[in-house]
Short mmCIF file of C-alpha atoms in Angstrom, two decimals:
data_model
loop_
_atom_site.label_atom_id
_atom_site.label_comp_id
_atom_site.label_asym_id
_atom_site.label_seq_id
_atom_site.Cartn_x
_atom_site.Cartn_y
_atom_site.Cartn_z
CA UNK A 249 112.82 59.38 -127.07
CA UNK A 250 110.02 57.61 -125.09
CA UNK A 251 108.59 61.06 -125.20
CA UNK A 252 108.38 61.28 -128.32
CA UNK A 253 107.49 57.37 -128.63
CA UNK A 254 104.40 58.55 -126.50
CA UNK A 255 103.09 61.60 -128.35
CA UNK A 256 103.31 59.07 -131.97
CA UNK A 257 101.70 56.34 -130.29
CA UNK A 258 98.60 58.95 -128.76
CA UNK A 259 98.78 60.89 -132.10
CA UNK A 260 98.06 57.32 -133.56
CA UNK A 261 95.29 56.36 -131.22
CA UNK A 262 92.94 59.97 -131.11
CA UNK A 263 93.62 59.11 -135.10
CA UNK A 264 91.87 55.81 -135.19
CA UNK A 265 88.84 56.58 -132.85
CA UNK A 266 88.33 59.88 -134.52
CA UNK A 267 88.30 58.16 -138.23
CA UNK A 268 86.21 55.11 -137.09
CA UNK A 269 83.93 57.77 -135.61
CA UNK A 270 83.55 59.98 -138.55
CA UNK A 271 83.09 57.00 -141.06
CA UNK A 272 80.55 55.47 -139.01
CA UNK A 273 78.40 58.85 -138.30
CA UNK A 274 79.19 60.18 -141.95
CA UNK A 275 76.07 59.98 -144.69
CA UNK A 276 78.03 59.91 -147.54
CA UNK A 277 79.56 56.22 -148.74
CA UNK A 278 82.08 57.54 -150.54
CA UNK A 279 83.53 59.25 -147.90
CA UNK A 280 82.98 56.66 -145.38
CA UNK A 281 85.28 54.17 -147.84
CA UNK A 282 88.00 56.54 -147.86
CA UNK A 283 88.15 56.61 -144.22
CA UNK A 284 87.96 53.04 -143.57
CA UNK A 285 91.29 52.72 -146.12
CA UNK A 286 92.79 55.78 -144.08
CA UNK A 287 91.72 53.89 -141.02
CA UNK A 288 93.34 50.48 -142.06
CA UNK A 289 96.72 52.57 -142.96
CA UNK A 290 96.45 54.24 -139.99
CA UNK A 291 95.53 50.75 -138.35
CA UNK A 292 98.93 49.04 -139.77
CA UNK A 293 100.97 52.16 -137.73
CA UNK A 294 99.46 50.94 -134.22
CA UNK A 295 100.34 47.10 -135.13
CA UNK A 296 104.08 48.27 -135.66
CA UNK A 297 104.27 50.56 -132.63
CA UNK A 298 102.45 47.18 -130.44
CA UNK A 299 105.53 45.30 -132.30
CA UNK A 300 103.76 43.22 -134.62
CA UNK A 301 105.40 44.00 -138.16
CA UNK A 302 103.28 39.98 -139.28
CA UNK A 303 100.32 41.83 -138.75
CA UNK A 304 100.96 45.64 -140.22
CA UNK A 305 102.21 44.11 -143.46
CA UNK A 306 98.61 41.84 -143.77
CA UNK A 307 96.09 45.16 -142.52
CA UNK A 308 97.55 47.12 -144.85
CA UNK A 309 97.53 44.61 -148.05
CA UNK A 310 93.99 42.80 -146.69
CA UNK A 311 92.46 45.40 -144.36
CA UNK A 312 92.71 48.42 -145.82
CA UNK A 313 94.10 47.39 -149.51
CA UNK A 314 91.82 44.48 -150.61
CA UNK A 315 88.75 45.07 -148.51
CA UNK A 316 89.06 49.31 -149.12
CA UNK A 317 89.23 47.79 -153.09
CA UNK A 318 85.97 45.68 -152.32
CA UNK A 319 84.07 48.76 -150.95
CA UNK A 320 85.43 51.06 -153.95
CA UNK A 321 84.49 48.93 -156.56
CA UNK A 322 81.04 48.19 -155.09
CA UNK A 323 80.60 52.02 -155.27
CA UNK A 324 81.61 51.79 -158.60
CA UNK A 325 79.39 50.21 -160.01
CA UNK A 326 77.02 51.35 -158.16
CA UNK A 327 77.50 54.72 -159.70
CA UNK A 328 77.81 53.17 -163.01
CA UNK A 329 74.51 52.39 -162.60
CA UNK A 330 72.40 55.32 -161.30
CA UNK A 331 74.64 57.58 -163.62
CA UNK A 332 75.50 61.17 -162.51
CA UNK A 333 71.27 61.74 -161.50
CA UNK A 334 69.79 62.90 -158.01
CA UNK A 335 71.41 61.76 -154.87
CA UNK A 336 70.26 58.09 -154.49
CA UNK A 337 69.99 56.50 -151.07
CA UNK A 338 72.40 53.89 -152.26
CA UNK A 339 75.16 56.65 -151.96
CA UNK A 340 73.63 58.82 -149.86
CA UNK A 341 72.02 57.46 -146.37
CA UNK A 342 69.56 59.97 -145.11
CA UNK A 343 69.32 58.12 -141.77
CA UNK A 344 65.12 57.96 -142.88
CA UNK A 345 65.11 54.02 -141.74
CA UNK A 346 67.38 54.04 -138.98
CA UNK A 347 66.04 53.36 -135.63
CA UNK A 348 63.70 55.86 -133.44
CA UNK A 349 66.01 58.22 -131.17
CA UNK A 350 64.67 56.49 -127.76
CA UNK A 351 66.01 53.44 -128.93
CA UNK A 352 70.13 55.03 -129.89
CA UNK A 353 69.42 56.67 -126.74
CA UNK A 354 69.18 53.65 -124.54
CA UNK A 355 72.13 51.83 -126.58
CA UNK A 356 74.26 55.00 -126.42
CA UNK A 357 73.81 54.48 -122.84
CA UNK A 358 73.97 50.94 -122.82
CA UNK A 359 77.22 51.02 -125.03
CA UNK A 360 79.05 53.83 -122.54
CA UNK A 361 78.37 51.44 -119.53
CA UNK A 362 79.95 48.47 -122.03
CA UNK A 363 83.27 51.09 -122.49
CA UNK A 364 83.43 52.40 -118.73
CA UNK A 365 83.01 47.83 -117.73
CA UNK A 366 85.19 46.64 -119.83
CA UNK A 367 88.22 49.24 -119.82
CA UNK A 368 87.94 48.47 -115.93
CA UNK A 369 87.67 45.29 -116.55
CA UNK A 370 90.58 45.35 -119.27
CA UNK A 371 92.84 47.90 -117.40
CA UNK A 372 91.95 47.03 -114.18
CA UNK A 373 93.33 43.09 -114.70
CA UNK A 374 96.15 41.98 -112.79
CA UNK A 375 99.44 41.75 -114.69
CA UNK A 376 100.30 37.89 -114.12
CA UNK A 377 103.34 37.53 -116.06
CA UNK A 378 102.08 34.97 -119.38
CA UNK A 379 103.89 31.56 -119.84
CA UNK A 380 102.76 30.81 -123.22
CA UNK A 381 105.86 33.41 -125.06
CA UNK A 382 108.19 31.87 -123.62
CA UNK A 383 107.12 28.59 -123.86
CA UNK A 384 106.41 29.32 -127.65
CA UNK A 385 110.02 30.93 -127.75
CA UNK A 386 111.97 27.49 -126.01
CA UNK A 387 110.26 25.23 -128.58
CA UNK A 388 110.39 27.35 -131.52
CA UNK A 389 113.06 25.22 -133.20
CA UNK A 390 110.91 22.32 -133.20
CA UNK A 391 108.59 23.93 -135.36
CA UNK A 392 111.37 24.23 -138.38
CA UNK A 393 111.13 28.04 -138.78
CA UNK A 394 112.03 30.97 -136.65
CA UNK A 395 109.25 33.05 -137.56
CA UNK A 396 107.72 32.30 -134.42
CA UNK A 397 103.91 33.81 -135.70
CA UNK A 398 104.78 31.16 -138.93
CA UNK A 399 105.32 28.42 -136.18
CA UNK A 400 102.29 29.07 -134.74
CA UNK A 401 100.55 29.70 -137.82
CA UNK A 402 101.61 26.33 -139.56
CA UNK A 403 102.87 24.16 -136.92
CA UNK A 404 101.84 24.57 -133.81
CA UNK A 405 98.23 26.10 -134.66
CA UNK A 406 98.17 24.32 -137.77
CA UNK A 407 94.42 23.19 -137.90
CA UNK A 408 93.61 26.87 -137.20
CA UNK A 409 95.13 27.79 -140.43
CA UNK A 410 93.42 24.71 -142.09
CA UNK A 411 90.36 25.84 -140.90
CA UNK A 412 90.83 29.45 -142.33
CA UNK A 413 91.59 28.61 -145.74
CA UNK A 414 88.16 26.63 -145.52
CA UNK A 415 86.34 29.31 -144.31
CA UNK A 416 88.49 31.28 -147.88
CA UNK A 417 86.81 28.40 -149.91
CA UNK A 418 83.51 28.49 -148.40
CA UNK A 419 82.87 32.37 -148.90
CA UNK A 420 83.83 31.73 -152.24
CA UNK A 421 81.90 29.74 -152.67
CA UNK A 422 79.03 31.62 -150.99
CA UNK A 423 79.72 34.50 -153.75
CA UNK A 424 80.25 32.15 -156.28
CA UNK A 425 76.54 30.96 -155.79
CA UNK A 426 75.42 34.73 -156.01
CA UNK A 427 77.05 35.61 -159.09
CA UNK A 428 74.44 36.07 -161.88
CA UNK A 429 77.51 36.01 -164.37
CA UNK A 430 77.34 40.19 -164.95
CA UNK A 431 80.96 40.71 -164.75
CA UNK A 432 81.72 43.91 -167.40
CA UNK A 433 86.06 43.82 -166.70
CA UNK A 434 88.72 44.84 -169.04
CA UNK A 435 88.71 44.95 -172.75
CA UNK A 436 87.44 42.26 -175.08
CA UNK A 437 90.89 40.89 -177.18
CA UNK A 438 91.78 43.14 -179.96
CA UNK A 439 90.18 46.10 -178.10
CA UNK A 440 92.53 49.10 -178.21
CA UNK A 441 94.16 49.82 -175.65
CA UNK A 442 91.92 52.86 -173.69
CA UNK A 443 93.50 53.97 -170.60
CA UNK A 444 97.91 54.48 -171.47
CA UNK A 445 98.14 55.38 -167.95
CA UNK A 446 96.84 51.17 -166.46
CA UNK A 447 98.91 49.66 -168.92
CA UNK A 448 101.99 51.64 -167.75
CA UNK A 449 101.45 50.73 -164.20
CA UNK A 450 100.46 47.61 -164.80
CA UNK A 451 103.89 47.11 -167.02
CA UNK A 452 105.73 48.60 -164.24
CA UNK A 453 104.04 47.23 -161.09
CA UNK A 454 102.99 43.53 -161.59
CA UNK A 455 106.62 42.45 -162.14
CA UNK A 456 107.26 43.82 -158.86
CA UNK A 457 104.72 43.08 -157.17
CA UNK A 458 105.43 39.10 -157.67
CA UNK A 459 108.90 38.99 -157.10
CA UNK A 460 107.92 41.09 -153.63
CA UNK A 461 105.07 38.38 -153.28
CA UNK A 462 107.46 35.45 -153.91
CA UNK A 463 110.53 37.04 -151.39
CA UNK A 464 107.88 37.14 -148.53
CA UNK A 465 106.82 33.79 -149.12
CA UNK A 466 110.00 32.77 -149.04
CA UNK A 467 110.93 34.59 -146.17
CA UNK A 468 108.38 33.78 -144.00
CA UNK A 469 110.08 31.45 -142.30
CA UNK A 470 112.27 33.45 -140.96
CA UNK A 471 111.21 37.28 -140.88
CA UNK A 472 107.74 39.09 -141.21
CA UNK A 473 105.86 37.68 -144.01
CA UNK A 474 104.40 34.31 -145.06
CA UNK A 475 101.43 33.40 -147.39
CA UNK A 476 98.74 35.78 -146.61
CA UNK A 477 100.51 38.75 -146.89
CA UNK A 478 102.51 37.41 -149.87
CA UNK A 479 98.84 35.72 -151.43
CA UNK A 480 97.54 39.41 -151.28
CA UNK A 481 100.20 41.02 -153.08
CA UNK A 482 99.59 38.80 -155.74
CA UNK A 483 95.98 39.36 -155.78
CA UNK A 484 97.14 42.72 -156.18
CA UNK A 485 98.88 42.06 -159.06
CA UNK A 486 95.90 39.81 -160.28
CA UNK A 487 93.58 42.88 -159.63
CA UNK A 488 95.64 44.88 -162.18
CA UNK A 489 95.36 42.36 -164.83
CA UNK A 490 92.16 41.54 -164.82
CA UNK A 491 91.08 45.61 -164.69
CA UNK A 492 93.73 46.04 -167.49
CA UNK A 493 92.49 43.03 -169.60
CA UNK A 494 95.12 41.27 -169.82
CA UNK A 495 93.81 38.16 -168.07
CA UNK A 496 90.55 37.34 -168.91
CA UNK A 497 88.35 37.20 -165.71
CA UNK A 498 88.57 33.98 -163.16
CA UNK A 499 85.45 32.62 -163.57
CA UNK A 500 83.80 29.75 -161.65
CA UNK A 501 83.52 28.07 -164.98
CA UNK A 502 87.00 28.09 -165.40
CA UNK A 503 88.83 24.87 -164.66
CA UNK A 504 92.20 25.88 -163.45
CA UNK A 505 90.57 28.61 -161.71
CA UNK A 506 88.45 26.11 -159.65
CA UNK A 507 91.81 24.15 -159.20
CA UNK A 508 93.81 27.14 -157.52
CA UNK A 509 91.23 27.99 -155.66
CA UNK A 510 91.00 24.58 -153.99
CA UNK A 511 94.60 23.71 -154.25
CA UNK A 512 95.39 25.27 -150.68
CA UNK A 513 92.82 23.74 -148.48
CA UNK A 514 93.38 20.55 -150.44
CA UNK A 515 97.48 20.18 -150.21
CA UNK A 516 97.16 21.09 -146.38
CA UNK A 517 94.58 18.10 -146.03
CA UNK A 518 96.71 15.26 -147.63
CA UNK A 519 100.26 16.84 -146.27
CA UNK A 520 98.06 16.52 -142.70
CA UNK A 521 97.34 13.19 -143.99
CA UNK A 522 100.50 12.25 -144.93
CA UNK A 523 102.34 12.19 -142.52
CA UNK A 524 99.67 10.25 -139.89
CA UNK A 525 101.36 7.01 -140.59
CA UNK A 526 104.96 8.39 -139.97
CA UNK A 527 103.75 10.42 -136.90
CA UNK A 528 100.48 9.31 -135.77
CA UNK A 529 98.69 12.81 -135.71
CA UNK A 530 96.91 14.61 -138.06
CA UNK A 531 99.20 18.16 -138.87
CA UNK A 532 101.87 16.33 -136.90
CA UNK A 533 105.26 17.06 -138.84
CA UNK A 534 108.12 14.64 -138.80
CA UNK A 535 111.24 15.73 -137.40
CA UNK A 536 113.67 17.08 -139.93
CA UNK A 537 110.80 17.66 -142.51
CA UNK A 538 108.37 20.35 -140.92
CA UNK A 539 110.50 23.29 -143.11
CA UNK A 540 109.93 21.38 -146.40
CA UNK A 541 106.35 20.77 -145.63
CA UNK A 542 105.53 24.08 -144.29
CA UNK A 543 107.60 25.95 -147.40
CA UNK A 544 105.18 23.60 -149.72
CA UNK A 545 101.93 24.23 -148.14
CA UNK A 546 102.69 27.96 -147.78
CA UNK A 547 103.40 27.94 -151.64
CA UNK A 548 100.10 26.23 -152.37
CA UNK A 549 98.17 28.82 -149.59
CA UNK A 550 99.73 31.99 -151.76
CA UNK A 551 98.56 30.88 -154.89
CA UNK A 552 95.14 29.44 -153.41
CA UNK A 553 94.61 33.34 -151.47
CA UNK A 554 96.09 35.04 -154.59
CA UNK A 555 93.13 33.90 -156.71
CA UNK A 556 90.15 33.49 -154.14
CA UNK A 557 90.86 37.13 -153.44
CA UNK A 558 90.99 38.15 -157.18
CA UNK A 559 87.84 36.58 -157.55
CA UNK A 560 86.17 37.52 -155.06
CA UNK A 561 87.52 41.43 -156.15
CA UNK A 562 86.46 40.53 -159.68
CA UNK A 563 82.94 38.64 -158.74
CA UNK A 564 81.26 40.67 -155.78
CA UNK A 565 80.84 44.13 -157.28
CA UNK A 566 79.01 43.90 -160.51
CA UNK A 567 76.14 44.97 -159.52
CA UNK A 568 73.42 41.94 -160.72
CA UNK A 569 71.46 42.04 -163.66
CA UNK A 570 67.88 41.86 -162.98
CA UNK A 571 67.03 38.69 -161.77
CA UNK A 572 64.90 36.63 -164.31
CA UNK A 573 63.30 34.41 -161.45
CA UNK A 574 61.59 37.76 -160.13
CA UNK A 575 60.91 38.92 -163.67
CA UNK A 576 58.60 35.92 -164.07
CA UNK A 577 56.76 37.35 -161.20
CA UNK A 578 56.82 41.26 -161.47
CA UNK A 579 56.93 41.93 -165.68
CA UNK A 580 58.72 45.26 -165.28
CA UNK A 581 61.77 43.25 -164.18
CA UNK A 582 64.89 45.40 -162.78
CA UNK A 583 63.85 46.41 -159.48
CA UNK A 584 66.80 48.32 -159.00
CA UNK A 585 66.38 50.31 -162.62
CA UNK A 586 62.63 51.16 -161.58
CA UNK A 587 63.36 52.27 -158.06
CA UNK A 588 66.19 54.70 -159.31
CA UNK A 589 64.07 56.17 -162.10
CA UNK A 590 61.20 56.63 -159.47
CA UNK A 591 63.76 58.65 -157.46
CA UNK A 592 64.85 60.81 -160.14
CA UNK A 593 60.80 61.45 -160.82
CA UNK A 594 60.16 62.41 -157.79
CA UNK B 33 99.27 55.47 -118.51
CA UNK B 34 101.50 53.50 -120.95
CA UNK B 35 101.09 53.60 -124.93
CA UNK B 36 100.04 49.75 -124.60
CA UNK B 37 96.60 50.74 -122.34
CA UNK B 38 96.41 53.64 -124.77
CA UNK B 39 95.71 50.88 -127.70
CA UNK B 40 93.85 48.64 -125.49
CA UNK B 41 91.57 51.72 -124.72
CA UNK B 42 91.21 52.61 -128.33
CA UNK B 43 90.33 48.95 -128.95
CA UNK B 44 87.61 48.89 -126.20
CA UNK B 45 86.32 52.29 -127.44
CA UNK B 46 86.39 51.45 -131.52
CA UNK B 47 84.45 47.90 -130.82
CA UNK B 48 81.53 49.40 -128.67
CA UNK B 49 81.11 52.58 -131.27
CA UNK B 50 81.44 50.20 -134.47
CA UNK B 51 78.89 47.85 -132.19
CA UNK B 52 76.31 50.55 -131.65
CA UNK B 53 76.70 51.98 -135.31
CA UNK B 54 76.20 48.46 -136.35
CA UNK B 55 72.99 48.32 -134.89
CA UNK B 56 71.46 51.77 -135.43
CA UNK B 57 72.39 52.00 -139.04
CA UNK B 58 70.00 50.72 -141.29
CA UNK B 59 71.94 51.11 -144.44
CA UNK B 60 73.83 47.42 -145.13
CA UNK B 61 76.93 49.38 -146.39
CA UNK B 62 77.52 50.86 -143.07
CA UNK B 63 76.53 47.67 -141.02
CA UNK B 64 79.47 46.10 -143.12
CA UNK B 65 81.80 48.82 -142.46
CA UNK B 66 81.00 48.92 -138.88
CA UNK B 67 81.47 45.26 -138.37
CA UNK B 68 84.40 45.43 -139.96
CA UNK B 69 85.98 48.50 -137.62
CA UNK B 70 84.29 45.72 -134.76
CA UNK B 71 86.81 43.22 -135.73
CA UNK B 72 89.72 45.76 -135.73
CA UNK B 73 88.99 46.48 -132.35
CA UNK B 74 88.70 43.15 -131.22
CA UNK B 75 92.01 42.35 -132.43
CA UNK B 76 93.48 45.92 -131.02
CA UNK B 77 92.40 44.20 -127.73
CA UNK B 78 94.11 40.71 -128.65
CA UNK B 79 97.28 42.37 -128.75
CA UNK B 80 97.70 45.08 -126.25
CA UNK B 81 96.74 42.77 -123.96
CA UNK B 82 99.31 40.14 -123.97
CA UNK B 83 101.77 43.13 -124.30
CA UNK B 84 100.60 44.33 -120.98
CA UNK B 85 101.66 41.06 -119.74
CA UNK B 86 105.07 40.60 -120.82
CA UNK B 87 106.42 44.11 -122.36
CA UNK B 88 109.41 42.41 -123.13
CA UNK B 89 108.53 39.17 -125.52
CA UNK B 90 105.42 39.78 -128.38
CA UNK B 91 103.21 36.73 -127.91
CA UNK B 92 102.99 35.06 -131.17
CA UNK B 93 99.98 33.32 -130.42
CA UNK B 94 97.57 36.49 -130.42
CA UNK B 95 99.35 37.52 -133.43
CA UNK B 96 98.58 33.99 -135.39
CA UNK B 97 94.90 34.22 -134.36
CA UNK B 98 94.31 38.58 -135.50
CA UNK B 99 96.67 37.56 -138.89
CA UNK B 100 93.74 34.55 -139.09
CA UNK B 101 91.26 37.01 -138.36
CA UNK B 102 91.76 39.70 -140.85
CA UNK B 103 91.86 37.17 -143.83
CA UNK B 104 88.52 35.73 -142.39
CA UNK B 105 87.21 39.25 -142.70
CA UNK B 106 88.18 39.97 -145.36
CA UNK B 107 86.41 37.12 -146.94
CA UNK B 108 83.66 37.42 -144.67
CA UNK B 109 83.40 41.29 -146.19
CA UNK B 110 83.35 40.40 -149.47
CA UNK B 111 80.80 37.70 -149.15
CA UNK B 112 78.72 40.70 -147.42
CA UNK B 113 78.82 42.88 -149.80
CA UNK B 114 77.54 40.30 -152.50
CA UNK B 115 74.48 39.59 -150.30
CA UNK B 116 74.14 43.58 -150.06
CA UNK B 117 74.09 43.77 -153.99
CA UNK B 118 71.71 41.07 -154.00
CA UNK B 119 69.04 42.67 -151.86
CA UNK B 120 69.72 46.27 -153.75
CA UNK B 121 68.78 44.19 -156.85
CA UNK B 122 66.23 42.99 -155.51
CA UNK B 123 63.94 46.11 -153.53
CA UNK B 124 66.27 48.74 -155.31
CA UNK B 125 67.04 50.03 -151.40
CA UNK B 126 70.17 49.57 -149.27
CA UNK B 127 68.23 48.08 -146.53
CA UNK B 128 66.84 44.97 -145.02
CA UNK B 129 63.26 44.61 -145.55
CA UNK B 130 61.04 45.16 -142.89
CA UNK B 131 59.86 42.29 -140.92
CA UNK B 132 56.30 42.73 -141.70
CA UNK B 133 55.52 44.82 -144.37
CA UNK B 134 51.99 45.62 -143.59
CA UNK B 135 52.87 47.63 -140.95
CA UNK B 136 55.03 50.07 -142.40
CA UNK B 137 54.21 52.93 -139.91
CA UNK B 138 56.17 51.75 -136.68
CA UNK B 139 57.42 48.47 -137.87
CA UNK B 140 60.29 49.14 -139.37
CA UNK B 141 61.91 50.97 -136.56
CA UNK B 142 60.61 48.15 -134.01
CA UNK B 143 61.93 45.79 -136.72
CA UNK B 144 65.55 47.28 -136.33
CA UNK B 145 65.01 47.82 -133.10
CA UNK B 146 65.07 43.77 -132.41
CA UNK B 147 68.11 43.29 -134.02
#
């Protein structure tokens, strides 16, 4: 049985070093996207085998399911673009501007020394048995939930969680100020209906997919689960019915949109505010009421990561329409059109 | 050798071969991906390592901090990839400009070469 534990868990291993390899050396995008979702997959395997099921369920709904849906659609429209013409080095990296050979040479080298250091380093470490588990483990009940990553997450390490639904908010924000408002999703109302196929899925799948995003929410507390994997599910979802058109884009412009978006970061701020005059400390929880307050604020985080990650799906790819500020200083506008048509000339 | 050095390993390897694609691929696309894979074998490292400790409790704390870091990077990612798009719109090529474009003969390389 450990045997054959081994073999999986080596089998899993050559698997991810020879897929990051090939997508990193490979010149074609398209290929290199499909890897890096095979890789994530793969990726979620090794968390289960290391015995972290938290972390499998959120690599494969973020890492290889929301980020592998980032790359595709960016390719997307990027082909939508250049049409089915000549090879363009968007797609298609020659290697023409990478760096001279001396220089790979001397990191290749540099790079092998870093591997050979730090696996000695790594490997090499004594095994001092850690404290921290078990400490974690004997104070676990204070934290209101036996989840004991979700007691860390909300209670214990509860600013770090703060601090990464900021950092959510602040990269949308970053794209939001990017966004030259080119966004060409779904159907206009009173289209018909093109593609049978997304409506049936989305019929069939979005109904699922929330009561599955809902149930880990819930459950999060007490088993693998909790807001970001259950806030990606629903982005999922979200995904679907914005490419089916059956909710009209998030938009920045959009008031509720603007609302969910912030309502995370916000409810964790005044429910770490809250309680300061019961408890004196900012995050601090008081007794009896950290399950209530953590259930609330992980409700508020699944919505909040539900729809920054829809709109971020939604706002990133579309490839932007020439930019009038550059127009006003070259008069053939579209860079982008005019270096594409000088590729196909030439 | 036990499986948990086997992952630690992989992480070690995957974060020096995303590092050194990072920096010798000019196209943005790939500098994304490869940060990206950098980050998965940063955290491949976060975990094995506690598990080499104590084989017989998982350490929540490392897990809080990858689950923290794979949402970061994912946002991180997508903000990226919106910069990318902008600079494609704007020279029609998947790559950072040079840092002086006078001197396009050796510049460019010695340009990437300082990153």
């Amino acid at each position: 049985m450990t045997a054959l534990g081994f073999l999986l868990d080596a089998a899993v291993v050559l698997l991810l070093v020879g897929l990051a390899t090939r997508l990193l050396l490979t010149r074609h995008l398209f290929e290199a996207i499909v890897l890096f979702v095979s890789y994530g997959l793969t990726l979620s395997l090794a968390w289960v085998r290391l015995g972290a099921p938290n972390i499998a369920l959120a690599e494969a709904a973020l890492g290889a399911g929301v980020t592998g849906a980032l790359f595709l659609n960016t390719y997307q429209r990027l082909t939508e673009r250049i049409g089915d013409g000549p090879k363009s080095p968007l797609l298609e990296d020659d290697g023409s501007r990478d760096p001279p050979a001396w220089f790979k040479g001397v990191l290749g080298g540099g790079v092998l020394l870093l591997v050979l250091g730090a696996g000695w380093a790594l490997l090499g470490a004594g095994r001092r048995p850690a404290f921290l588990p078990h400490e974690i483990a004997a104070r676990l009940p204070e934290t209101g939930v036996q989840n004991p990553v979700t007691g860390v997450l909300l209670n214990f390490r509860g600013y770090d969680t703060l601090l990464e639904i900021a950092v959510l908010v602040a990269a949308m924000a970053g794209v939001w100020s990017l966004d030259r408002g080119s966004r060409r999703f779904g159907r206009a109302r009173g289209e018909p209906d093109e593609d049978p196929v997304l409506h049936a899925l989305t019929r069939f799948a979005v109904p699922v997919t929330v009561v599955t995003a809902v149930y880990l929410t819930w459950v999060g507390s007490t088993e693998p689960g909790g807001a970001f994997q259950a806030g990606s599910l629903l982005a999922g979802a979200g995904v679907l019915l914005t490419v089916a058109g059956v909710l009209p884009p998030p938009t920045a412009a959009s008031r509720p949109v603007r609302a969910m978006v912030a309502g995370g970061m916000a409810g964790f701020i005044l429910a770490g505010i809250a309680v300061l005059p019961l408890t004196g400390q900012f995050l601090h929880y008081p007794e009896g009421w950290a399950y209530p307050m953590i259930l609330g604020i992980e409700a508020l985080l699944t919505v909040s990561i539900a729809v920054v990650l829809v709109e971020l799906f939604v706002d990133v790819p579309a490839v932007p329409e020439p930019d009038p500020a550059l127009e006003s200083v070259d008069p053939s506008g579209d860079p982008l059109g005019r270096a594409l048509r000088g590729k196909e000339g030439s | 050798m036990n499986p948990v050095d086997l992952y630690m390993l992989a992480g070690i390897v995957i974060t020096l071969i995303a590092l050194y694609a990072a920096l010798t691929r000019a196209h943005l696309f790939w500098k994304v991906l490869a940060i990206n894979l950098m980050g998965t074998g940063v955290f491949l490292i976060l975990l094995a390592a506690p598990s080499r400790r104590t084989p017989e409790i998982a350490d929540p704390l490392p897990q809080a901090m990858v689950l923290t870091g794979i949402v970061v990077a994912v946002a991180a990612t997508a903000l990226a990839l919106g910069i990318a798009l902008r600079v494609i719109a704007r020279s029609g090529l998947p790559f950072l400009p040079d840092g002086d474009e006078e001197d396009q003969g050796s510049g460019g390389s010695a340009g990437e070469a300082s990153r």
